[in-house]
Coordinates of C-alpha atoms in Angstrom, one line a residue:
X261 CA 2.1 -30.5 182.8
X262 CA -1.1 -31.2 184.8
X263 CA -4.0 -29.6 183.5
X264 CA -6.4 -27.1 185.2
X265 CA -8.7 -29.7 186.1
X266 CA -6.3 -31.8 187.3
X267 CA -5.2 -29.0 189.8
X268 CA -8.7 -28.9 190.8
X269 CA -9.0 -32.2 191.5
X270 CA -6.0 -31.9 193.8
X271 CA -7.7 -29.2 195.7
X272 CA -10.7 -31.0 196.2
X273 CA -8.9 -34.0 197.4
X274 CA -6.7 -31.8 200.0
X275 CA -10.1 -30.0 201.1
X276 CA -11.5 -33.2 201.6
X277 CA -8.6 -34.6 203.7
X278 CA -8.8 -31.7 205.8
X279 CA -12.5 -31.9 206.6
X280 CA -12.4 -34.0 209.5
X281 CA -10.2 -32.2 211.0
X282 CA -12.2 -29.1 210.7
X283 CA -15.4 -30.6 211.9
X284 CA -13.5 -32.0 214.6
X285 CA -12.2 -28.4 215.8
X286 CA -15.5 -27.2 215.0
X287 CA -16.9 -29.7 217.4
X288 CA -14.2 -29.0 219.9
X289 CA -14.9 -25.2 219.9
X290 CA -18.7 -25.4 220.2
X291 CA -18.2 -27.8 223.3
X292 CA -15.9 -25.4 224.8
X293 CA -18.3 -22.3 224.0
X294 CA -21.3 -24.5 225.4
X295 CA -19.6 -25.2 228.9
X296 CA -18.4 -21.6 229.0
X297 CA -21.8 -20.2 228.4
X298 CA -23.3 -22.5 231.1
X299 CA -20.4 -21.4 233.8
X300 CA -21.2 -17.7 232.9
X301 CA -25.0 -18.0 233.5
X302 CA -24.3 -20.3 236.7
X303 CA -22.1 -17.2 238.2
X304 CA -24.7 -14.7 236.8
X305 CA -27.5 -16.4 239.1
X306 CA -25.3 -16.8 242.1
X307 CA -23.7 -13.1 241.7
X308 CA -27.6 -11.9 241.5
X309 CA -28.5 -14.1 244.3
X310 CA -25.6 -12.6 246.4
X311 CA -26.3 -8.8 245.1
X312 CA -30.0 -9.3 246.5
X313 CA -29.9 -11.0 249.8
X314 CA -25.9 -10.9 250.8
X315 CA -26.1 -14.5 251.1
X316 CA -22.7 -15.7 252.1
X317 CA -22.9 -13.1 255.0
X318 CA -26.1 -13.2 256.9
X319 CA -26.8 -15.6 259.7
X320 CA -27.5 -19.4 259.2
X321 CA -31.1 -19.1 260.2
X322 CA -31.6 -16.1 258.1
X323 CA -30.2 -18.2 255.0
X324 CA -32.5 -21.1 256.0
X325 CA -35.5 -18.3 255.9
X326 CA -34.5 -16.8 252.6
X327 CA -36.0 -20.2 251.3
X328 CA -39.6 -19.3 250.7
X329 CA -42.9 -21.5 250.9
X330 CA -42.4 -25.1 249.6
X331 CA -38.2 -24.0 249.1
X332 CA -37.9 -24.3 252.4
X333 CA -39.7 -27.6 252.9
X334 CA -37.3 -29.3 250.5
X335 CA -34.4 -28.0 252.0
X336 CA -35.2 -29.5 255.4
X337 CA -34.7 -32.5 254.1
X338 CA -31.0 -31.9 252.8
X339 CA -30.6 -30.8 256.0
X340 CA -31.5 -33.4 257.8
X341 CA -29.6 -35.8 255.3
X342 CA -26.2 -33.9 256.4
X343 CA -26.3 -34.4 259.9
X344 CA -23.1 -35.8 261.8
X345 CA -23.3 -39.2 262.6
X346 CA -26.4 -40.3 259.8
X347 CA -25.7 -42.9 257.3
X348 CA -27.4 -43.0 254.0
X349 CA -29.5 -46.1 255.2
X350 CA -30.9 -44.1 258.4
X351 CA -31.8 -41.0 256.3
X352 CA -33.6 -43.0 253.7
X353 CA -35.3 -45.2 256.7
X354 CA -36.4 -41.8 258.4
X355 CA -37.6 -40.5 254.9
X356 CA -39.6 -43.5 254.4
X357 CA -41.0 -43.4 257.7
X358 CA -41.7 -39.7 258.2
X359 CA -44.3 -38.5 260.9
X360 CA -43.3 -34.9 260.8
X361 CA -44.2 -33.3 257.7
X362 CA -48.1 -34.2 258.2
X363 CA -48.0 -34.7 261.7
X364 CA -49.0 -37.3 263.2
X365 CA -49.6 -39.1 259.8
X366 CA -46.6 -41.4 258.7
X367 CA -45.6 -40.9 255.1
X368 CA -43.3 -42.0 252.7
X369 CA -41.4 -38.7 251.5
X370 CA -39.9 -40.1 248.9
X371 CA -43.1 -41.5 247.4
X372 CA -44.9 -38.1 248.3
X373 CA -41.9 -35.9 247.4
X374 CA -39.6 -35.2 244.6
X375 CA -36.6 -35.0 246.8
X376 CA -34.3 -37.5 245.3
X377 CA -32.2 -34.4 244.5
X378 CA -31.6 -33.5 248.1
X379 CA -30.7 -36.8 248.8
X380 CA -28.2 -37.2 246.2
X381 CA -26.6 -33.8 246.7
X382 CA -26.3 -34.6 250.8
X383 CA -24.4 -37.8 249.9
X384 CA -21.9 -35.7 247.7
X385 CA -21.4 -33.1 250.6
X386 CA -20.7 -35.7 253.0
X387 CA -18.2 -37.4 250.8
X388 CA -16.5 -34.1 249.7
X389 CA -16.7 -32.4 253.2
X390 CA -13.5 -34.6 254.1
X391 CA -11.3 -33.1 251.5
X392 CA -9.9 -29.7 253.3
X393 CA -9.8 -27.6 249.7
X394 CA -13.5 -28.2 249.7
X395 CA -14.3 -27.4 253.0
X396 CA -12.7 -24.1 252.8
X397 CA -14.4 -23.0 249.3
X398 CA -17.7 -24.2 250.7
X399 CA -17.5 -24.3 254.3
X400 CA -21.2 -25.0 254.8
X401 CA -24.0 -27.6 254.0
X402 CA -26.0 -24.6 252.8
X403 CA -23.7 -22.8 250.6
X404 CA -22.8 -26.3 248.9
X405 CA -26.6 -26.6 248.6
X406 CA -27.7 -23.2 247.1
X407 CA -24.2 -23.3 244.6
X408 CA -25.2 -26.8 243.5
X409 CA -28.4 -25.5 242.6
X410 CA -26.8 -22.8 240.6
X411 CA -24.5 -25.0 238.6
X412 CA -27.3 -27.4 237.7
X413 CA -28.8 -23.9 235.9
X414 CA -25.7 -23.7 234.5
X415 CA -25.8 -27.2 233.4
X416 CA -29.2 -26.2 232.0
X417 CA -28.2 -23.9 229.6
X418 CA -25.3 -26.0 228.5
X419 CA -27.7 -28.5 227.6
X420 CA -29.8 -26.1 226.0
X421 CA -27.1 -24.7 223.8
X422 CA -26.6 -28.5 222.7
X423 CA -30.4 -29.1 222.0
X424 CA -30.4 -25.8 219.6
X425 CA -27.1 -26.8 218.2
X426 CA -28.1 -30.3 217.2
X427 CA -31.3 -29.1 215.9
X428 CA -29.5 -26.1 213.7
X429 CA -26.3 -27.9 213.1
X430 CA -24.4 -24.7 214.2
X431 CA -23.3 -23.9 217.6
X432 CA -24.0 -20.4 217.0
X433 CA -27.5 -20.8 217.3
X434 CA -26.7 -22.1 220.8
X435 CA -24.9 -18.8 221.8
X436 CA -28.0 -17.1 220.3
X437 CA -30.2 -19.5 222.8
X438 CA -27.5 -18.1 225.5
X439 CA -27.9 -14.9 225.0
X440 CA -31.9 -15.0 224.9
X441 CA -31.9 -16.5 228.3
X442 CA -29.5 -13.9 229.6
X443 CA -31.8 -11.3 227.8
X444 CA -35.1 -12.7 229.1
X445 CA -34.0 -13.4 232.5
X446 CA -37.4 -13.4 234.1
X447 CA -39.3 -15.6 231.9
X448 CA -36.3 -17.9 231.6
X449 CA -36.0 -19.1 234.8
X450 CA -36.5 -18.5 239.0
X451 CA -33.0 -19.9 240.4
X452 CA -31.9 -16.8 241.4
X453 CA -34.6 -16.1 243.8
X454 CA -36.3 -19.5 244.5
X455 CA -32.9 -21.7 243.9
X456 CA -34.2 -25.1 244.6
X457 CA -37.5 -25.3 242.9
X458 CA -38.2 -28.8 241.3
X459 CA -37.9 -27.2 237.6
X460 CA -34.6 -25.9 238.5
X461 CA -33.3 -29.3 238.7
X462 CA -35.5 -31.0 236.1
X463 CA -35.3 -28.9 233.2
X464 CA -31.5 -29.8 232.6
X465 CA -32.3 -33.0 232.1
X466 CA -35.4 -32.6 229.6
X467 CA -33.3 -30.2 227.4
X468 CA -30.7 -33.0 227.5
X469 CA -33.5 -35.6 226.7
X470 CA -34.8 -33.7 223.8
X471 CA -30.9 -32.9 222.4
X472 CA -31.0 -37.2 222.3
X473 CA -34.4 -37.2 220.6
X474 CA -33.1 -34.8 218.0
X475 CA -29.8 -36.8 217.5
X476 CA -32.0 -40.0 217.2
X477 CA -34.5 -38.5 214.7
X478 CA -32.0 -37.4 212.3
X479 CA -30.1 -40.8 212.2
X480 CA -30.7 -42.2 208.9
X481 CA -29.1 -45.5 209.8
X482 CA -29.0 -47.6 212.7
X483 CA -29.9 -46.1 215.9
X484 CA -26.8 -46.1 218.3
X485 CA -27.8 -48.0 221.8
X486 CA -26.1 -45.2 224.2
X487 CA -27.7 -42.4 222.6
X488 CA -31.4 -44.4 223.3
X489 CA -29.8 -45.3 226.4
X490 CA -29.0 -41.4 227.2
X491 CA -32.5 -40.4 226.2
X492 CA -34.2 -43.0 228.7
X493 CA -31.7 -41.8 231.7
X494 CA -32.5 -38.2 231.0
X495 CA -36.0 -39.0 230.8
X496 CA -36.1 -40.6 234.1
X497 CA -34.2 -38.1 235.7
X498 CA -36.6 -35.5 234.5
X499 CA -39.4 -37.6 235.6
X500 CA -37.9 -38.1 239.0
X501 CA -37.0 -34.4 239.9
X502 CA -40.3 -32.4 239.0
X503 CA -43.7 -33.8 240.0
X504 CA -45.4 -31.6 237.0
X505 CA -42.9 -33.2 234.4
X506 CA -46.0 -35.3 232.8
X507 CA -47.4 -31.8 231.4
X508 CA -44.4 -31.5 229.7
X509 CA -44.0 -34.8 228.3
X510 CA -47.5 -34.6 227.1
X511 CA -46.8 -31.7 224.9
X512 CA -43.8 -33.8 223.7
X513 CA -45.6 -36.8 223.2
X514 CA -47.7 -35.0 221.2
X515 CA -45.3 -33.7 218.9
X516 CA -43.8 -37.0 218.4
X517 CA -47.3 -38.4 217.4
X518 CA -47.5 -36.0 215.0
X519 CA -44.3 -36.4 213.5
X520 CA -45.1 -39.9 213.0
X521 CA -48.3 -39.1 211.0
X522 CA -46.3 -36.2 208.8
X523 CA -43.4 -38.3 208.0
X524 CA -44.1 -42.2 208.5
X525 CA -40.6 -43.3 207.7
X526 CA -40.4 -42.1 211.1
X527 CA -42.6 -44.1 212.6
X528 CA -40.5 -46.9 213.9
X529 CA -38.2 -44.3 215.4
X530 CA -41.0 -42.5 217.3
X531 CA -42.4 -45.8 218.5
X532 CA -38.8 -46.9 219.8
X533 CA -38.7 -43.5 221.5
X534 CA -42.2 -43.8 223.1
X535 CA -40.9 -47.3 224.5
X536 CA -37.9 -45.4 225.9
X537 CA -40.2 -43.0 227.9
X538 CA -42.5 -46.1 228.8
X539 CA -39.2 -47.5 230.5
X540 CA -38.1 -44.2 232.0
X541 CA -41.7 -43.5 233.6
X542 CA -41.8 -47.5 234.9
X543 CA -38.4 -46.7 236.5
X544 CA -39.5 -43.4 238.0
X545 CA -42.9 -45.3 239.2
X546 CA -40.5 -48.0 241.1
X547 CA -38.2 -45.2 242.6
X548 CA -41.3 -43.4 244.0
X549 CA -42.7 -46.3 245.4
X550 CA -45.8 -46.6 243.3
X551 CA -46.6 -42.9 243.1
X552 CA -50.1 -42.4 241.9
X553 CA -49.1 -39.1 240.4
X554 CA -46.8 -41.2 238.1
X555 CA -49.4 -44.0 237.1
X556 CA -52.2 -41.9 236.7
X557 CA -50.5 -39.1 234.4
X558 CA -52.0 -38.1 231.4
X559 CA -48.9 -38.5 229.4
X560 CA -48.4 -42.4 229.8
X561 CA -52.3 -42.9 228.8
X562 CA -51.6 -41.0 225.6
X563 CA -48.1 -42.9 225.0
X564 CA -50.5 -45.8 225.4
X565 CA -52.8 -44.9 223.1
X566 CA -50.4 -43.7 220.4
X567 CA -48.2 -47.0 220.5
X568 CA -51.9 -49.0 219.9
X569 CA -52.5 -46.5 217.0
X570 CA -49.3 -46.6 215.5
X571 CA -48.4 -50.6 215.9
X572 CA -51.5 -52.2 216.4
X573 CA -53.9 -50.1 214.1
X574 CA -52.2 -50.3 210.5
X575 CA -52.4 -54.2 210.5
X576 CA -56.2 -53.9 210.9
X577 CA -56.9 -51.1 209.0
X578 CA -54.3 -50.9 205.8
X579 CA -56.7 -51.4 203.4
X580 CA -58.9 -48.5 204.3
X581 CA -56.1 -46.3 205.1
X582 CA -54.7 -46.9 201.7
X583 CA -57.6 -45.9 200.0
X584 CA -58.2 -42.5 202.1
X585 CA -56.7 -39.3 201.6
X586 CA -53.6 -39.1 203.8
X587 CA -54.7 -35.8 205.5
X588 CA -57.9 -37.3 206.4
X589 CA -56.3 -40.7 207.7
X590 CA -54.0 -38.5 209.8
X591 CA -57.1 -36.6 211.2
X592 CA -58.6 -40.1 211.8
X593 CA -55.8 -41.1 213.7
X594 CA -55.3 -38.5 215.9
X595 CA -58.9 -38.7 217.2
X596 CA -58.5 -42.2 217.9
X597 CA -55.7 -41.4 219.7
X598 CA -57.6 -38.4 222.1
X599 CA -60.5 -41.0 222.6
X600 CA -58.6 -44.1 223.1
X601 CA -56.1 -41.8 225.5
X602 CA -59.5 -40.2 227.7
X603 CA -60.8 -44.2 228.2
X604 CA -57.6 -45.2 229.0
X605 CA -57.0 -42.2 231.9
X606 CA -60.9 -42.6 232.7
X607 CA -60.3 -46.2 233.7
X608 CA -57.2 -45.8 235.3
X609 CA -58.9 -43.1 237.6
X610 CA -62.2 -44.9 238.1
X611 CA -60.2 -48.4 239.4
X612 CA -57.7 -46.1 241.7
X613 CA -60.2 -43.6 242.6
X614 CA -57.4 -41.1 243.1
X615 CA -58.0 -37.3 242.9
X616 CA -54.7 -36.0 243.7
X617 CA -54.9 -33.8 240.3
X618 CA -58.4 -31.9 240.9
X619 CA -56.7 -28.9 241.7
X620 CA -54.0 -28.7 238.9
X621 CA -55.5 -28.5 235.5
X622 CA -54.9 -24.6 235.0
X623 CA -51.5 -25.6 234.4
X624 CA -49.5 -25.6 231.0
X625 CA -48.3 -22.9 229.2
X626 CA -45.3 -23.8 226.6
X627 CA -44.2 -23.3 223.2
X628 CA -43.0 -26.1 220.9
X629 CA -41.4 -25.6 217.5
X630 CA -40.7 -28.3 215.2
X631 CA -37.4 -28.1 213.3
X632 CA -37.1 -29.1 209.5
X633 CA -34.2 -28.8 207.1
X634 CA -34.8 -27.1 203.8
X635 CA -32.3 -24.3 204.0
X636 CA -29.4 -24.6 201.5
X637 CA -25.7 -23.6 202.3
X638 CA -25.4 -20.2 201.4
X639 CA -28.6 -19.3 203.4
X640 CA -27.6 -21.1 206.3
X641 CA -24.4 -19.3 206.1
X642 CA -26.4 -15.7 206.1
X643 CA -28.3 -17.2 209.2
X644 CA -25.3 -18.1 211.1
X645 CA -24.0 -14.5 210.4
X646 CA -27.5 -13.3 211.4
X647 CA -27.8 -15.3 214.6
X648 CA -24.4 -14.4 215.7
X649 CA -25.6 -10.6 215.2
X650 CA -28.5 -10.7 217.3
X651 CA -26.7 -12.6 219.9
X652 CA -23.9 -10.1 219.9
X653 CA -26.1 -7.3 220.1
X654 CA -28.4 -8.8 223.2
X655 CA -25.3 -9.7 225.0
X656 CA -24.0 -6.2 224.5
X657 CA -27.5 -4.9 225.6
X658 CA -27.6 -7.4 228.6
X659 CA -24.2 -6.2 230.0
X660 CA -25.6 -2.6 231.0
X661 CA -28.6 -4.5 232.7
X662 CA -25.9 -6.9 234.4
X663 CA -23.9 -4.0 235.4
X664 CA -26.9 -2.2 237.1
X665 CA -28.2 -5.4 238.6
X666 CA -24.8 -5.9 240.4
X667 CA -24.6 -2.6 241.7
X668 CA -27.7 -2.7 243.5
X669 CA -26.3 -4.4 246.7
X670 CA -29.3 -5.2 249.1
X671 CA -29.3 -7.3 252.2
X672 CA -31.6 -10.3 253.6
X673 CA -33.8 -8.4 256.3
X674 CA -36.7 -9.8 258.2
X675 CA -35.9 -9.6 262.0
X676 CA -39.4 -10.6 262.8
X677 CA -39.2 -14.1 261.4
X678 CA -35.5 -14.4 262.6
X679 CA -36.9 -13.7 266.0
X680 CA -39.9 -16.1 265.8
X681 CA -37.7 -19.1 264.4
X682 CA -35.0 -18.6 267.4
X683 CA -37.8 -18.4 269.9
X684 CA -39.4 -21.5 268.5
X685 CA -36.1 -23.4 268.6
X686 CA -34.9 -22.3 272.2
X687 CA -38.4 -22.1 273.9
X688 CA -40.4 -25.0 272.5
X689 CA -40.4 -28.7 272.8
X690 CA -38.5 -30.3 269.3
X691 CA -42.0 -32.9 269.6
X692 CA -44.2 -30.1 269.3
X693 CA -46.9 -29.7 266.2
X694 CA -47.6 -26.7 264.7
X695 CA -50.1 -25.2 262.3
X696 CA -50.2 -21.7 259.8
X697 CA -50.4 -20.6 256.7
X698 CA -48.4 -23.1 254.2
X699 CA -45.7 -20.9 253.2
X700 CA -44.7 -20.4 256.8
X701 CA -45.0 -23.9 258.0
X702 CA -42.1 -24.6 254.9
X703 CA -40.0 -22.3 257.0
X704 CA -40.8 -23.7 260.4
X705 CA -39.9 -27.1 259.1
X706 CA -36.3 -26.0 257.6
X707 CA -35.2 -23.6 260.3
X708 CA -36.5 -25.3 263.4
X709 CA -37.4 -29.4 262.6
X710 CA -40.5 -29.0 264.4
X711 CA -43.2 -31.1 263.7
X712 CA -45.9 -29.5 260.9
X713 CA -49.7 -29.9 260.5
X714 CA -49.8 -28.5 257.0
X715 CA -47.0 -27.5 254.4
X716 CA -47.3 -26.1 250.6
X717 CA -46.7 -29.4 249.0
X718 CA -50.5 -29.8 247.7
X719 CA -50.5 -32.7 245.7
X720 CA -52.6 -34.7 248.1
X721 CA -56.5 -34.4 248.6
X722 CA -56.0 -35.5 252.1
X723 CA -53.5 -32.9 253.1
X724 CA -55.5 -30.2 251.2
X725 CA -58.8 -31.0 253.0
X726 CA -56.8 -30.8 256.1
X727 CA -55.4 -27.2 255.4
X728 CA -58.8 -26.3 254.8
X729 CA -59.8 -27.2 258.4
X730 CA -56.7 -25.6 260.1
X731 CA -57.6 -22.4 257.9
X732 CA -60.5 -21.9 260.1
X733 CA -57.9 -20.0 262.4
X734 CA -58.5 -17.1 259.6
X735 CA -62.5 -17.9 259.6
X736 CA -65.6 -16.4 261.1
X737 CA -65.7 -19.2 263.4
X738 CA -66.3 -19.6 267.5
X739 CA -63.0 -20.1 269.3
X740 CA -64.4 -23.3 270.8
X741 CA -64.9 -24.9 267.3
X742 CA -61.4 -23.5 266.3
X743 CA -60.0 -25.4 269.4
X744 CA -62.0 -28.6 268.8
X745 CA -60.7 -28.6 265.1
X746 CA -56.9 -28.1 266.4
X747 CA -57.2 -30.6 269.0
X748 CA -58.4 -33.2 266.3
X749 CA -55.9 -32.9 264.4
X750 CA -53.2 -32.9 267.2
X751 CA -51.6 -29.4 267.0
X752 CA -49.6 -28.0 269.6
X753 CA -49.4 -24.3 268.3
X754 CA -50.6 -22.0 266.0
X755 CA -49.1 -19.1 264.3
X756 CA -51.2 -15.9 263.1
X757 CA -50.0 -13.7 260.6
X758 CA -51.1 -9.9 261.1
X759 CA -50.4 -9.5 257.0
X760 CA -52.9 -12.2 256.3
X761 CA -55.6 -11.5 259.7
X762 CA -55.3 -7.7 258.7
X763 CA -55.4 -7.9 255.0
X764 CA -58.2 -5.8 253.0
X765 CA -61.0 -7.9 251.8
X766 CA -61.1 -8.1 248.3
X767 CA -62.5 -11.3 247.3
X768 CA -59.2 -13.1 246.8
X769 CA -57.6 -12.7 250.4
X770 CA -57.1 -15.6 252.6
X771 CA -60.0 -14.3 254.7
X772 CA -62.4 -14.2 251.6
X773 CA -61.4 -17.5 250.3
X774 CA -61.9 -19.4 253.9
X775 CA -65.1 -17.3 254.1
X776 CA -66.6 -18.5 250.8
X777 CA -65.7 -22.1 251.5
X778 CA -67.6 -21.6 254.4
X779 CA -70.7 -20.3 252.7
X780 CA -70.0 -17.2 254.1
X781 CA -70.0 -13.6 252.5
X782 CA -66.8 -11.9 252.6
X783 CA -66.3 -8.2 254.5
X784 CA -66.3 -6.9 250.9
X785 CA -69.3 -8.9 249.6
X786 CA -69.5 -10.8 246.6
X787 CA -72.3 -9.5 244.6
X788 CA -72.7 -12.7 242.3
X789 CA -73.0 -15.0 245.2
X790 CA -75.4 -13.1 247.7
X791 CA -78.1 -15.4 247.3
X792 CA -76.2 -18.4 248.5
X793 CA -74.1 -17.2 251.3
X794 CA -75.1 -16.3 254.7
X795 CA -73.8 -13.5 256.7
X796 CA -72.0 -14.1 259.7
X797 CA -72.2 -12.5 263.2
X798 CA -69.4 -14.5 264.5
X799 CA -66.3 -12.4 264.7
X800 CA -63.2 -13.6 262.7
X801 CA -61.2 -15.8 265.0
X802 CA -57.8 -14.3 264.4
X803 CA -59.0 -10.7 265.7
X804 CA -61.1 -12.2 268.1
X805 CA -58.2 -14.0 269.8
X806 CA -56.1 -11.2 269.7
X807 CA -58.0 -9.6 273.0
X808 CA -58.0 -12.4 275.4
X809 CA -60.7 -12.9 277.7
X810 CA -62.0 -15.8 279.9
X811 CA -63.3 -17.5 276.9
X812 CA -60.2 -17.6 274.6
X813 CA -58.2 -17.8 278.0
X814 CA -59.2 -21.2 278.5
X815 CA -58.8 -22.5 275.0
X816 CA -55.5 -20.5 274.2
X817 CA -52.3 -19.2 275.7
X818 CA -50.4 -16.3 274.0
X819 CA -46.8 -17.4 274.3
X820 CA -45.0 -15.3 271.8
X821 CA -45.3 -12.1 269.9
X822 CA -43.9 -9.5 268.0
X823 CA -45.2 -7.0 265.3
X824 CA -46.1 -9.9 262.4
X825 CA -46.5 -13.1 264.4
X826 CA -48.5 -14.1 267.3
X827 CA -48.0 -17.9 268.6
X828 CA -50.8 -19.2 271.1
X829 CA -50.5 -22.8 272.7
X830 CA -53.3 -24.9 272.3
X831 CA -54.6 -25.8 275.6

């Protein structure tokens, strides 16, 4: 008879034989759960959006108005690309030689803005609209566009799920991440009320890029080329879809460099990842026609400095570093990277004399965690149970919130803006140019296709200075002076909003900011700057022009008004 030891060996052999099947089944279940979490989250976003706006039942112009501020500007390029009879090559040519967005200045929209996603969605829609079932389910370009944004948000949850799964080696933690996304909805996404902002397109690819980075760092043998290629492509798409990608990637670069210092055995892998990111950034630079924002990013400067320290420095400083305390050596390398990064970045900016980012350095609020596998098998199993319990508790609690959110049925209602857009479309020349508040101008572009003098995409010094001049319509300036500015900028119509013109002076209103930029004391006073600001006796332009007289009538003509807006033709 076989001994007890032999019986135990047989049982262990059977377990070893079943292990690949169990692992395969576990991966399959985890993948299905990840996809389901993405679908559920996308559906959640769509339901919230529909409940808030009754989106599928309102008029097309109301749907377009609901895309506030820069969202309307981005949508306008998609709307232009899905026009009947317009080919993809014609659309690209129009975007590369656009005179409508910053009239009469010609700009390359593909270089200035991150709108490749609109071009991709328009191409997909133009090919799918030939399929009857598709047209029945998604009847209009707008519905397809908005639902695609929700689908990408769901894809982002799936990729985040995969990232957490890879980091903690259990898909149960991915369920916990999904639960936290739902429970902290207001802090985790803006997709349900600003559907097409750039980060909604970009972040899913950032989570995917991190997923492949974790998989690559976990490899103890040769790194698969497919993982490195996927890492590069996802980095490229993240950089292409969001103008502020560099700040997120800078944090990631810093983390990778610190990992290389703390775990020297991973230095070669880190160098490989940084090189792959350089390749991705190079392709993004080419795709955006040499956009200075990509070339001058702090991220590329830091990566170049990190590569110098990780590759070049050890060859010259090996004797010194061997005799130095590892902590001191790591500190010295960190100082060297920061100093070299600053030198590279300053040199690039001096060489190009670029000032695109002078308004940005109030950005970056992020959180970064580093995974360390120090848990034991029993502790890991306990952790899974706790994570699953927390996830279930969060989702159970969130279900009541979900029911309350869905029960609050609302409808988009902005009759004054609808009336304005319909009047512009029917009563003004298509070639006319318009100026007004930045957020309203994006809506004008989306709804009417008219030429704009200013818009809310602010990553351009020339446009910022032009907007400051155009905003004199809310300043204490003579009517003749404002008229001269508008004629110089070739503006045909201006739109004044009472919500801005009649806003209470509190030091931060649009009127106050215009006054301060003009060196004028705001209506509410500004005690800390009273000695440096002058008191103006000139009435505010937007208030003065409300009551037309002989002087104002010779410069402007009121052509439209309602409870919210006044439109004047510049004579």
